[in-house]
Amino acid sequence: NKSEIYKVKDFTDKHYAAPNKDMYGSLKGKNVIIIHLESFQQFLINKKINGKEVTPFLNSIYNSNHTYAFDNFFHQVGQGKTSDAENMLETSTYGLPQGSLFAQLGSDNTFQGAPAIFDQQGYATAVFHGNVDSFWNRNNTYKNLGYQYFFAASYYDTSGDKASGYGLKDKLLFKDSTKYLQHLQQPFYAKYITVTNHFPYDLDDKDQKDDPLTPPDTDDDAVNNYFLTAHYLDQSIKEFYKYLDKTGLSKNSVVVLYGDHYGLSNSENPSLAPLLGVKSNDWNNFDNAQLQRVPFMINSQSFTHGHVDHTYGGEIDVLPTLMHLMGISSKKYIQFGTDLFSKQHDQVVAFRNKDWVSPKYTRIGGTIYDSKTGKVIKPNAKLKKKIDAMQQQVNTELSLSDTLNSQNLLRFYHPKGFKAVNPADYNYSNELK
Ligand code: GP9
Ligand code: MN
């Protein structure tokens, strides 16, 4: 019921982290380009296989002083996978405990998320994606999020070998979408959702010819091929950056790159382990949790002091972080994440199943680990109290997010000056009208 919204708002108000003054507004007015790196895990960064970097271009971004990169950043998705990552990034609320929020609630719910917030700052907003528009119910959800444009599969030639399992290959997505991107009014907020680095990591021979990588030879083909499609994804980003440089867009844009979730599952991790220099015989839940790190990088030529930041955080934290960089206050909105640059940032990262990681302690399946050493901790009474309080906070946060979304409570909440989205304003069809 309606009064629940105040409980939620009370929690997020108390949890709110004030912006870092040195960072606030540092990217004001810039175009925002979000690049969703499908199934891309942090361990790929700076990784060499058979003497060769897997993702040399992304490494150059990661290591650049134009980039703030986070190496303790975790995905937090549930069964909604890509769509859960999108939901967290766009709204700073969690996906659902079961299923996909986009699929279950995206057609009807009220959102107060990034597309509408940027739109109301005078931005054009668009998504570029090589799969059919109905996948994960995006065609409906994006209207409720307030996206002005959605350039899905029907906007591109996906015939023959131009597509693989989940749609247009990444190099073609970046290339063939420029004709739409160049017509967007600036400033814009544009999201690219890549697909080629997706299980089962199939890649045609001809797409491996460019600067070929010799894959590892573990007993698991998915593990081996994962490096090849990641290598291809890296090249596609490099080509897109060439375009951004050539057109001058790189000068007045910020590019945000993130991995949406794991590519290799817990059952595949023991095959992966030797490649990471870790022993696989006593592989456990803590080791699996370590591999839920995904890249999060904010890259802009206006940054000159960028570096690798070790703050713990996750997908839920992206929206307040980005808004503050753009000089947009997040205070009046209901958001569960906190600005990664804020001194008050909450470093406890909740997974969708209520497990969590933090700089000192990690709790997986009821077992408490030392986050630095991975050793199991048997807490004394004082520590137990502390861990219980952390667990309570995680439970509350997830359950309030679920209440908010499952009861569609944002329809009762009216942030001052925010204009409610009208989904009927949008039509993503490319048929001549
Ligand atoms: C498909 C793509 C994949 O359009 O975004 O989604 P996933 O299977 O990773 O959730
Ligand atoms: Mn995905």
Short mmCIF file of C-alpha atoms and ligand atoms in Angstrom, two decimals:
data_model
loop_
_atom_site.label_atom_id
_atom_site.label_comp_id
_atom_site.label_asym_id
_atom_site.label_seq_id
_atom_site.Cartn_x
_atom_site.Cartn_y
_atom_site.Cartn_z
CA ASN A 1 0.00 0.00 0.00
CA LYS A 2 0.81 3.66 -0.39
CA SER A 3 2.34 4.23 3.06
CA GLU A 4 5.10 1.68 2.29
CA ILE A 5 6.75 4.23 0.03
CA TYR A 6 7.69 6.35 3.05
CA LYS A 7 9.45 3.38 4.66
CA VAL A 8 11.47 2.92 1.50
CA LYS A 9 12.26 6.60 1.16
CA ASP A 10 13.24 6.78 4.81
CA PHE A 11 15.75 3.95 4.27
CA THR A 12 17.29 5.38 1.10
CA ASP A 13 17.48 8.86 2.65
CA LYS A 14 19.45 7.51 5.61
CA HIS A 15 21.62 5.44 3.28
CA TYR A 16 22.29 8.37 0.91
CA ALA A 17 25.95 9.28 0.40
CA ALA A 18 26.76 12.91 -0.32
CA PRO A 19 28.77 13.58 -3.48
CA ASN A 20 32.53 14.01 -3.43
CA LYS A 21 33.10 17.71 -4.16
CA ASP A 22 36.21 17.03 -6.25
CA MET A 23 34.21 14.85 -8.63
CA TYR A 24 30.73 16.42 -8.60
CA GLY A 25 29.85 17.94 -11.96
CA SER A 26 33.25 17.15 -13.47
CA LEU A 27 31.55 15.70 -16.56
CA LYS A 28 28.65 18.12 -16.74
CA GLY A 29 27.01 18.37 -20.16
CA LYS A 30 29.06 15.61 -21.79
CA ASN A 31 27.51 12.91 -23.95
CA VAL A 32 27.20 9.66 -22.04
CA ILE A 33 28.00 6.40 -23.83
CA ILE A 34 27.34 3.25 -21.83
CA ILE A 35 29.01 0.12 -23.19
CA HIS A 36 27.59 -3.11 -21.82
CA LEU A 37 30.31 -5.75 -22.11
CA GLU A 38 28.38 -9.00 -22.34
CA SER A 39 29.42 -11.70 -19.86
CA PHE A 40 32.72 -9.93 -19.30
CA GLN A 41 34.57 -10.72 -16.05
CA GLN A 42 37.29 -8.69 -14.40
CA PHE A 43 39.92 -11.44 -14.67
CA LEU A 44 40.12 -10.84 -18.43
CA ILE A 45 41.61 -7.40 -17.78
CA ASN A 46 45.40 -7.39 -18.16
CA LYS A 47 45.24 -11.17 -18.73
CA LYS A 48 47.67 -12.86 -21.11
CA ILE A 49 47.01 -16.22 -22.75
CA ASN A 50 49.86 -17.93 -24.56
CA GLY A 51 51.91 -14.77 -24.21
CA LYS A 52 49.30 -12.46 -25.66
CA GLU A 53 46.92 -9.96 -24.06
CA VAL A 54 43.31 -11.09 -24.44
CA THR A 55 41.87 -7.56 -24.37
CA PRO A 56 44.71 -5.16 -25.24
CA PHE A 57 42.43 -2.25 -26.06
CA LEU A 58 40.30 -2.46 -22.91
CA ASN A 59 43.54 -2.82 -20.96
CA SER A 60 44.77 0.45 -22.41
CA ILE A 61 41.56 2.13 -21.23
CA TYR A 62 41.80 0.44 -17.84
CA ASN A 63 45.36 1.63 -17.33
CA SER A 64 44.83 5.15 -18.67
CA ASN A 65 44.85 8.27 -16.48
CA HIS A 66 41.72 9.31 -18.36
CA THR A 67 39.93 6.44 -16.60
CA TYR A 68 38.62 5.70 -13.14
CA ALA A 69 38.53 1.91 -13.04
CA PHE A 70 37.24 -0.18 -10.14
CA ASP A 71 38.83 -3.56 -9.46
CA ASN A 72 36.53 -4.55 -6.58
CA PHE A 73 33.32 -4.01 -8.49
CA PHE A 74 30.82 -6.90 -8.50
CA HIS A 75 27.85 -7.81 -10.62
CA GLN A 76 24.68 -8.34 -8.56
CA VAL A 77 22.34 -9.99 -11.03
CA GLY A 78 19.81 -12.74 -10.36
CA GLN A 79 17.92 -14.83 -12.88
CA GLY A 80 17.27 -11.78 -15.07
CA LYS A 81 20.96 -11.71 -16.04
CA THR A 82 21.51 -8.95 -18.65
CA SER A 83 18.15 -7.36 -17.86
CA ASP A 84 18.90 -7.31 -14.13
CA ALA A 85 22.20 -5.55 -14.83
CA GLU A 86 20.38 -3.02 -17.01
CA ASN A 87 17.72 -2.48 -14.36
CA MET A 88 20.30 -1.85 -11.65
CA LEU A 89 22.31 0.53 -13.79
CA GLU A 90 19.29 2.49 -14.99
CA THR A 91 17.35 2.65 -11.72
CA SER A 92 19.65 1.81 -8.79
CA THR A 93 17.07 -0.69 -7.57
CA TYR A 94 17.62 -4.45 -7.45
CA GLY A 95 16.29 -7.08 -9.79
CA LEU A 96 13.76 -9.51 -8.37
CA PRO A 97 14.51 -12.57 -6.21
CA GLN A 98 13.08 -14.76 -8.98
CA GLY A 99 12.88 -14.12 -12.71
CA SER A 100 13.55 -10.88 -14.57
CA LEU A 101 12.11 -7.56 -13.45
CA PHE A 102 12.08 -6.36 -17.06
CA ALA A 103 10.05 -9.40 -18.11
CA GLN A 104 7.66 -9.44 -15.14
CA LEU A 105 7.13 -5.76 -14.33
CA GLY A 106 8.69 -3.81 -17.19
CA SER A 107 5.45 -3.38 -19.12
CA ASP A 108 3.52 -1.69 -16.31
CA ASN A 109 5.81 -0.31 -13.64
CA THR A 110 6.66 3.31 -13.02
CA PHE A 111 10.39 4.03 -13.28
CA GLN A 112 12.39 7.09 -12.30
CA GLY A 113 15.62 6.07 -13.94
CA ALA A 114 18.52 7.29 -16.02
CA PRO A 115 16.81 7.74 -19.43
CA ALA A 116 14.08 9.99 -18.01
CA ILE A 117 16.47 11.86 -15.73
CA PHE A 118 18.85 12.60 -18.61
CA ASP A 119 15.97 13.42 -20.96
CA GLN A 120 14.81 16.07 -18.50
CA GLN A 121 18.34 17.51 -18.52
CA GLY A 122 17.98 18.04 -22.27
CA TYR A 123 19.61 14.81 -23.41
CA ALA A 124 18.57 12.59 -26.31
CA THR A 125 18.42 8.97 -25.17
CA ALA A 126 18.92 5.78 -27.20
CA VAL A 127 19.80 2.09 -26.98
CA PHE A 128 21.68 0.16 -29.68
CA HIS A 129 21.35 -3.61 -29.57
CA GLY A 130 21.64 -6.33 -32.20
CA ASN A 131 18.99 -8.70 -30.87
CA VAL A 132 15.22 -8.56 -31.47
CA ASP A 133 13.54 -5.78 -29.52
CA SER A 134 11.28 -8.10 -27.50
CA PHE A 135 14.12 -10.00 -25.82
CA TRP A 136 13.87 -9.48 -22.03
CA ASN A 137 10.74 -7.40 -22.80
CA ARG A 138 12.97 -4.45 -23.62
CA ASN A 139 10.54 -3.00 -26.17
CA ASN A 140 8.00 -2.35 -23.39
CA THR A 141 10.36 -1.69 -20.50
CA TYR A 142 12.37 0.94 -22.37
CA LYS A 143 9.18 2.94 -22.99
CA ASN A 144 8.46 3.00 -19.27
CA LEU A 145 12.07 3.96 -18.59
CA GLY A 146 11.58 6.81 -21.06
CA TYR A 147 14.07 5.87 -23.76
CA GLN A 148 13.38 7.98 -26.84
CA TYR A 149 14.96 5.55 -29.32
CA PHE A 150 15.63 1.84 -29.39
CA PHE A 151 17.63 0.65 -32.38
CA ALA A 152 17.24 -3.15 -32.13
CA ALA A 153 17.81 -5.90 -34.73
CA SER A 154 15.30 -4.66 -37.31
CA TYR A 155 17.41 -1.52 -37.81
CA TYR A 156 20.37 -3.53 -39.09
CA ASP A 157 21.12 -6.15 -41.72
CA THR A 158 21.48 -9.28 -39.60
CA SER A 159 21.34 -11.75 -42.49
CA GLY A 160 23.64 -14.71 -43.04
CA ASP A 161 26.79 -14.73 -40.94
CA LYS A 162 26.33 -11.12 -39.78
CA ALA A 163 24.67 -12.42 -36.63
CA SER A 164 25.44 -15.12 -34.11
CA GLY A 165 23.26 -16.64 -31.34
CA TYR A 166 22.06 -13.41 -29.73
CA GLY A 167 22.11 -11.11 -32.72
CA LEU A 168 24.26 -8.81 -34.82
CA LYS A 169 27.96 -9.33 -34.17
CA ASP A 170 29.57 -6.63 -32.07
CA LYS A 171 31.87 -5.17 -34.73
CA LEU A 172 28.87 -4.73 -37.01
CA LEU A 173 26.72 -3.30 -34.21
CA PHE A 174 29.21 -0.52 -33.59
CA LYS A 175 29.78 0.07 -37.30
CA ASP A 176 26.22 -0.12 -38.57
CA SER A 177 24.76 1.98 -35.74
CA THR A 178 26.87 5.06 -36.46
CA LYS A 179 24.35 6.16 -39.09
CA TYR A 180 21.78 6.46 -36.29
CA LEU A 181 24.13 7.78 -33.64
CA GLN A 182 25.32 10.64 -35.83
CA HIS A 183 21.76 11.94 -36.12
CA LEU A 184 21.19 12.05 -32.37
CA GLN A 185 20.97 15.51 -30.96
CA GLN A 186 23.78 16.25 -28.50
CA PRO A 187 24.16 15.88 -25.64
CA PHE A 188 22.99 12.26 -25.71
CA TYR A 189 22.80 9.31 -23.34
CA ALA A 190 23.41 6.23 -25.49
CA LYS A 191 23.72 2.61 -24.47
CA TYR A 192 25.32 -0.17 -26.50
CA ILE A 193 24.49 -3.73 -25.49
CA THR A 194 26.97 -6.17 -27.03
CA VAL A 195 26.12 -9.84 -27.61
CA THR A 196 28.95 -11.80 -29.22
CA ASN A 197 30.72 -12.67 -25.96
CA HIS A 198 27.79 -14.79 -24.80
CA PHE A 199 27.66 -18.48 -23.97
CA PRO A 200 28.42 -20.77 -25.88
CA TYR A 201 31.08 -18.31 -27.17
CA ASP A 202 30.82 -19.26 -30.83
CA LEU A 203 32.88 -17.25 -33.27
CA ASP A 204 33.23 -17.80 -37.02
CA ASP A 205 36.77 -18.45 -38.24
CA LYS A 206 36.79 -15.27 -40.28
CA ASP A 207 36.04 -13.22 -37.17
CA GLN A 208 39.17 -14.63 -35.53
CA LYS A 209 41.53 -13.62 -38.32
CA ASP A 210 42.25 -10.12 -37.08
CA ASP A 211 45.26 -10.31 -34.73
CA PRO A 212 44.44 -13.93 -33.79
CA LEU A 213 44.67 -15.23 -30.24
CA THR A 214 45.67 -18.81 -29.53
CA PRO A 215 43.06 -20.03 -27.04
CA PRO A 216 43.96 -21.94 -23.89
CA ASP A 217 43.46 -25.70 -24.02
CA THR A 218 41.58 -26.64 -20.87
CA ASP A 219 39.21 -29.61 -20.92
CA ASP A 220 36.24 -27.20 -21.15
CA ASP A 221 35.46 -25.71 -24.57
CA ALA A 222 33.36 -22.89 -23.12
CA VAL A 223 36.36 -21.78 -21.06
CA ASN A 224 38.67 -21.88 -24.08
CA ASN A 225 36.31 -20.10 -26.45
CA TYR A 226 35.41 -17.44 -23.88
CA PHE A 227 38.84 -15.90 -24.42
CA LEU A 228 38.33 -15.79 -28.19
CA THR A 229 35.00 -13.97 -28.08
CA ALA A 230 36.32 -11.59 -25.41
CA HIS A 231 39.24 -10.86 -27.74
CA TYR A 232 36.75 -10.13 -30.52
CA LEU A 233 34.69 -7.88 -28.24
CA ASP A 234 37.86 -5.97 -27.38
CA GLN A 235 38.55 -5.36 -31.06
CA SER A 236 34.99 -4.13 -31.60
CA ILE A 237 35.44 -1.54 -28.84
CA LYS A 238 38.73 -0.44 -30.36
CA GLU A 239 37.03 0.13 -33.72
CA PHE A 240 34.24 2.12 -32.05
CA TYR A 241 36.77 4.30 -30.28
CA LYS A 242 38.39 4.99 -33.64
CA TYR A 243 35.05 6.32 -34.79
CA LEU A 244 34.65 8.43 -31.64
CA ASP A 245 38.11 9.91 -32.19
CA LYS A 246 37.57 10.57 -35.87
CA THR A 247 34.29 12.38 -35.29
CA GLY A 248 35.56 14.33 -32.30
CA LEU A 249 32.94 12.72 -30.07
CA SER A 250 35.60 11.43 -27.70
CA LYS A 251 36.37 15.02 -26.72
CA ASN A 252 32.92 15.77 -25.39
CA SER A 253 31.79 12.36 -24.17
CA VAL A 254 32.24 10.05 -21.23
CA VAL A 255 32.32 6.34 -21.93
CA VAL A 256 31.18 4.02 -19.15
CA LEU A 257 32.14 0.39 -19.63
CA TYR A 258 30.90 -2.47 -17.48
CA GLY A 259 30.62 -6.24 -17.47
CA ASP A 260 27.04 -7.35 -16.83
CA HIS A 261 27.69 -10.70 -15.09
CA TYR A 262 29.86 -13.81 -15.13
CA GLY A 263 30.51 -15.58 -18.41
CA LEU A 264 31.83 -18.78 -16.86
CA SER A 265 29.64 -20.43 -14.26
CA ASN A 266 30.64 -21.90 -10.92
CA SER A 267 30.77 -25.38 -12.43
CA GLU A 268 33.28 -24.17 -15.03
CA ASN A 269 35.46 -22.27 -12.57
CA PRO A 270 37.63 -25.24 -11.55
CA SER A 271 38.66 -25.61 -15.23
CA LEU A 272 39.37 -21.89 -15.38
CA ALA A 273 41.32 -21.79 -12.11
CA PRO A 274 44.74 -22.99 -13.40
CA LEU A 275 44.68 -20.23 -16.04
CA LEU A 276 44.33 -17.72 -13.21
CA GLY A 277 47.18 -19.29 -11.31
CA VAL A 278 44.89 -20.66 -8.61
CA LYS A 279 44.69 -24.24 -7.38
CA SER A 280 41.46 -25.94 -8.36
CA ASN A 281 41.44 -28.92 -5.99
CA ASP A 282 40.10 -27.09 -2.94
CA TRP A 283 37.96 -24.65 -4.93
CA ASN A 284 35.12 -23.29 -2.76
CA ASN A 285 32.29 -20.76 -2.54
CA PHE A 286 34.67 -17.97 -1.57
CA ASP A 287 36.64 -18.57 -4.78
CA ASN A 288 33.44 -18.45 -6.81
CA ALA A 289 32.49 -15.16 -5.16
CA GLN A 290 35.88 -13.67 -6.10
CA LEU A 291 35.09 -14.33 -9.74
CA GLN A 292 31.89 -12.27 -9.62
CA ARG A 293 34.03 -9.19 -10.16
CA VAL A 294 33.29 -7.41 -13.42
CA PRO A 295 34.94 -4.32 -14.90
CA PHE A 296 33.57 -0.88 -14.22
CA MET A 297 35.41 1.96 -15.94
CA ILE A 298 34.58 5.61 -16.44
CA ASN A 299 36.66 6.99 -19.29
CA SER A 300 36.79 10.60 -20.40
CA GLN A 301 39.47 12.86 -21.81
CA SER A 302 38.48 15.44 -19.21
CA PHE A 303 39.87 13.16 -16.50
CA THR A 304 43.61 13.49 -16.01
CA HIS A 305 44.00 11.85 -12.59
CA GLY A 306 42.19 8.60 -13.30
CA HIS A 307 43.53 5.42 -11.72
CA VAL A 308 42.49 2.00 -10.50
CA ASP A 309 40.33 2.48 -7.42
CA HIS A 310 40.00 -0.38 -4.91
CA THR A 311 36.67 0.72 -3.42
CA TYR A 312 34.15 -2.14 -3.12
CA GLY A 313 30.94 -1.59 -5.03
CA GLY A 314 28.51 -3.03 -7.53
CA GLU A 315 26.00 -2.37 -10.27
CA ILE A 316 23.53 -0.82 -7.84
CA ASP A 317 26.01 2.06 -7.30
CA VAL A 318 26.42 3.16 -10.91
CA LEU A 319 23.50 5.56 -11.25
CA PRO A 320 24.22 7.82 -8.25
CA THR A 321 27.93 7.77 -9.18
CA LEU A 322 27.21 8.82 -12.75
CA MET A 323 24.60 11.41 -11.84
CA HIS A 324 26.99 13.12 -9.45
CA LEU A 325 29.76 13.19 -12.06
CA MET A 326 27.29 14.84 -14.42
CA GLY A 327 26.35 17.40 -11.79
CA ILE A 328 22.85 16.01 -11.23
CA SER A 329 21.78 15.62 -7.62
CA SER A 330 20.44 12.18 -6.73
CA LYS A 331 18.98 13.27 -3.44
CA LYS A 332 15.30 13.45 -4.31
CA TYR A 333 15.28 10.03 -5.99
CA ILE A 334 14.81 6.60 -4.43
CA GLN A 335 18.07 4.76 -5.10
CA PHE A 336 19.59 1.85 -3.21
CA GLY A 337 23.17 2.34 -4.38
CA THR A 338 25.61 5.01 -3.27
CA ASP A 339 28.18 7.12 -5.14
CA LEU A 340 31.45 5.16 -5.40
CA PHE A 341 33.45 8.38 -5.01
CA SER A 342 31.63 9.49 -1.86
CA LYS A 343 33.33 9.27 1.53
CA GLN A 344 30.03 7.82 2.80
CA HIS A 345 29.81 5.16 0.08
CA ASP A 346 28.50 1.83 1.44
CA GLN A 347 31.09 -0.84 0.60
CA VAL A 348 28.91 -3.81 1.50
CA VAL A 349 27.95 -5.37 -1.83
CA ALA A 350 24.76 -7.44 -1.72
CA PHE A 351 24.26 -10.35 -4.05
CA ARG A 352 20.71 -11.15 -5.07
CA ASN A 353 20.66 -14.28 -2.86
CA LYS A 354 21.54 -12.21 0.27
CA ASP A 355 25.19 -13.27 0.31
CA TRP A 356 27.54 -10.29 0.41
CA VAL A 357 31.11 -9.12 0.12
CA SER A 358 32.85 -6.19 1.78
CA PRO A 359 36.49 -5.10 2.12
CA LYS A 360 36.99 -7.03 5.37
CA TYR A 361 34.36 -9.75 5.53
CA THR A 362 32.57 -11.89 3.01
CA ARG A 363 29.50 -13.96 3.81
CA ILE A 364 28.56 -16.75 1.43
CA GLY A 365 25.98 -19.41 2.27
CA GLY A 366 26.18 -18.59 5.97
CA THR A 367 29.97 -18.97 6.13
CA ILE A 368 32.05 -15.92 7.00
CA TYR A 369 35.40 -15.41 5.30
CA ASP A 370 38.22 -12.96 5.65
CA SER A 371 37.94 -11.05 2.37
CA LYS A 372 41.71 -10.63 2.03
CA THR A 373 42.86 -14.18 2.77
CA GLY A 374 39.75 -16.25 2.07
CA LYS A 375 40.17 -17.98 5.43
CA VAL A 376 36.98 -19.06 7.20
CA ILE A 377 36.30 -16.94 10.30
CA LYS A 378 34.61 -18.27 13.42
CA PRO A 379 33.48 -14.95 14.88
CA ASN A 380 33.56 -14.14 18.59
CA ALA A 381 30.48 -12.57 20.16
CA LYS A 382 31.45 -9.03 19.27
CA LEU A 383 32.23 -9.79 15.65
CA LYS A 384 29.11 -11.92 15.36
CA LYS A 385 27.03 -8.92 16.36
CA LYS A 386 28.70 -6.83 13.71
CA ILE A 387 28.25 -9.45 11.00
CA ASP A 388 24.60 -9.92 11.97
CA ALA A 389 24.05 -6.18 11.64
CA MET A 390 25.65 -6.18 8.20
CA GLN A 391 23.45 -9.10 7.17
CA GLN A 392 20.38 -7.31 8.50
CA GLN A 393 21.21 -4.25 6.42
CA VAL A 394 21.59 -6.38 3.27
CA ASN A 395 18.28 -8.16 3.94
CA THR A 396 16.46 -4.88 4.55
CA GLU A 397 17.86 -3.28 1.44
CA LEU A 398 16.88 -6.18 -0.81
CA SER A 399 13.45 -6.55 0.71
CA LEU A 400 12.63 -2.84 0.50
CA SER A 401 13.72 -2.82 -3.14
CA ASP A 402 11.42 -5.80 -3.73
CA THR A 403 8.52 -4.09 -1.99
CA LEU A 404 9.09 -0.96 -4.05
CA ASN A 405 9.19 -2.81 -7.36
CA SER A 406 6.67 -5.61 -6.81
CA GLN A 407 4.04 -3.13 -5.54
CA ASN A 408 4.95 -0.52 -8.15
CA LEU A 409 5.29 2.06 -5.40
CA LEU A 410 7.04 4.70 -7.48
CA ARG A 411 3.67 5.54 -8.99
CA PHE A 412 2.92 7.17 -5.61
CA TYR A 413 6.22 9.01 -5.44
CA HIS A 414 6.73 12.35 -7.16
CA PRO A 415 10.25 13.75 -6.95
CA LYS A 416 10.03 17.52 -7.16
CA GLY A 417 10.45 18.74 -10.72
CA PHE A 418 10.56 15.23 -12.20
CA LYS A 419 8.05 14.68 -14.99
CA ALA A 420 6.47 11.22 -14.99
CA VAL A 421 7.25 9.12 -18.06
CA ASN A 422 4.43 8.52 -20.52
CA PRO A 423 5.22 5.29 -22.41
CA ALA A 424 2.76 6.25 -25.15
CA ASP A 425 5.19 8.98 -26.19
CA TYR A 426 7.53 6.39 -27.70
CA ASN A 427 7.41 4.18 -30.75
CA TYR A 428 10.45 2.12 -31.67
CA SER A 429 9.14 0.68 -34.91
CA ASN A 430 11.20 1.47 -37.99
CA GLU A 431 8.39 0.94 -40.45
CA LEU A 432 7.51 4.01 -42.43
CA LYS A 433 4.64 5.72 -40.69
C1 GP9 B 1 20.20 -10.71 -25.42
C2 GP9 B 1 21.24 -10.40 -24.44
C3 GP9 B 1 21.60 -11.59 -23.57
O1 GP9 B 1 19.49 -9.68 -26.01
O2 GP9 B 1 21.18 -9.18 -23.85
O3 GP9 B 1 21.03 -11.64 -22.32
P1 GP9 B 1 21.53 -12.66 -21.18
O4 GP9 B 1 21.30 -14.06 -21.70
O5 GP9 B 1 22.99 -12.40 -20.93
O6 GP9 B 1 20.70 -12.34 -20.00
MN MN B 2 24.22 -10.84 -20.25
#
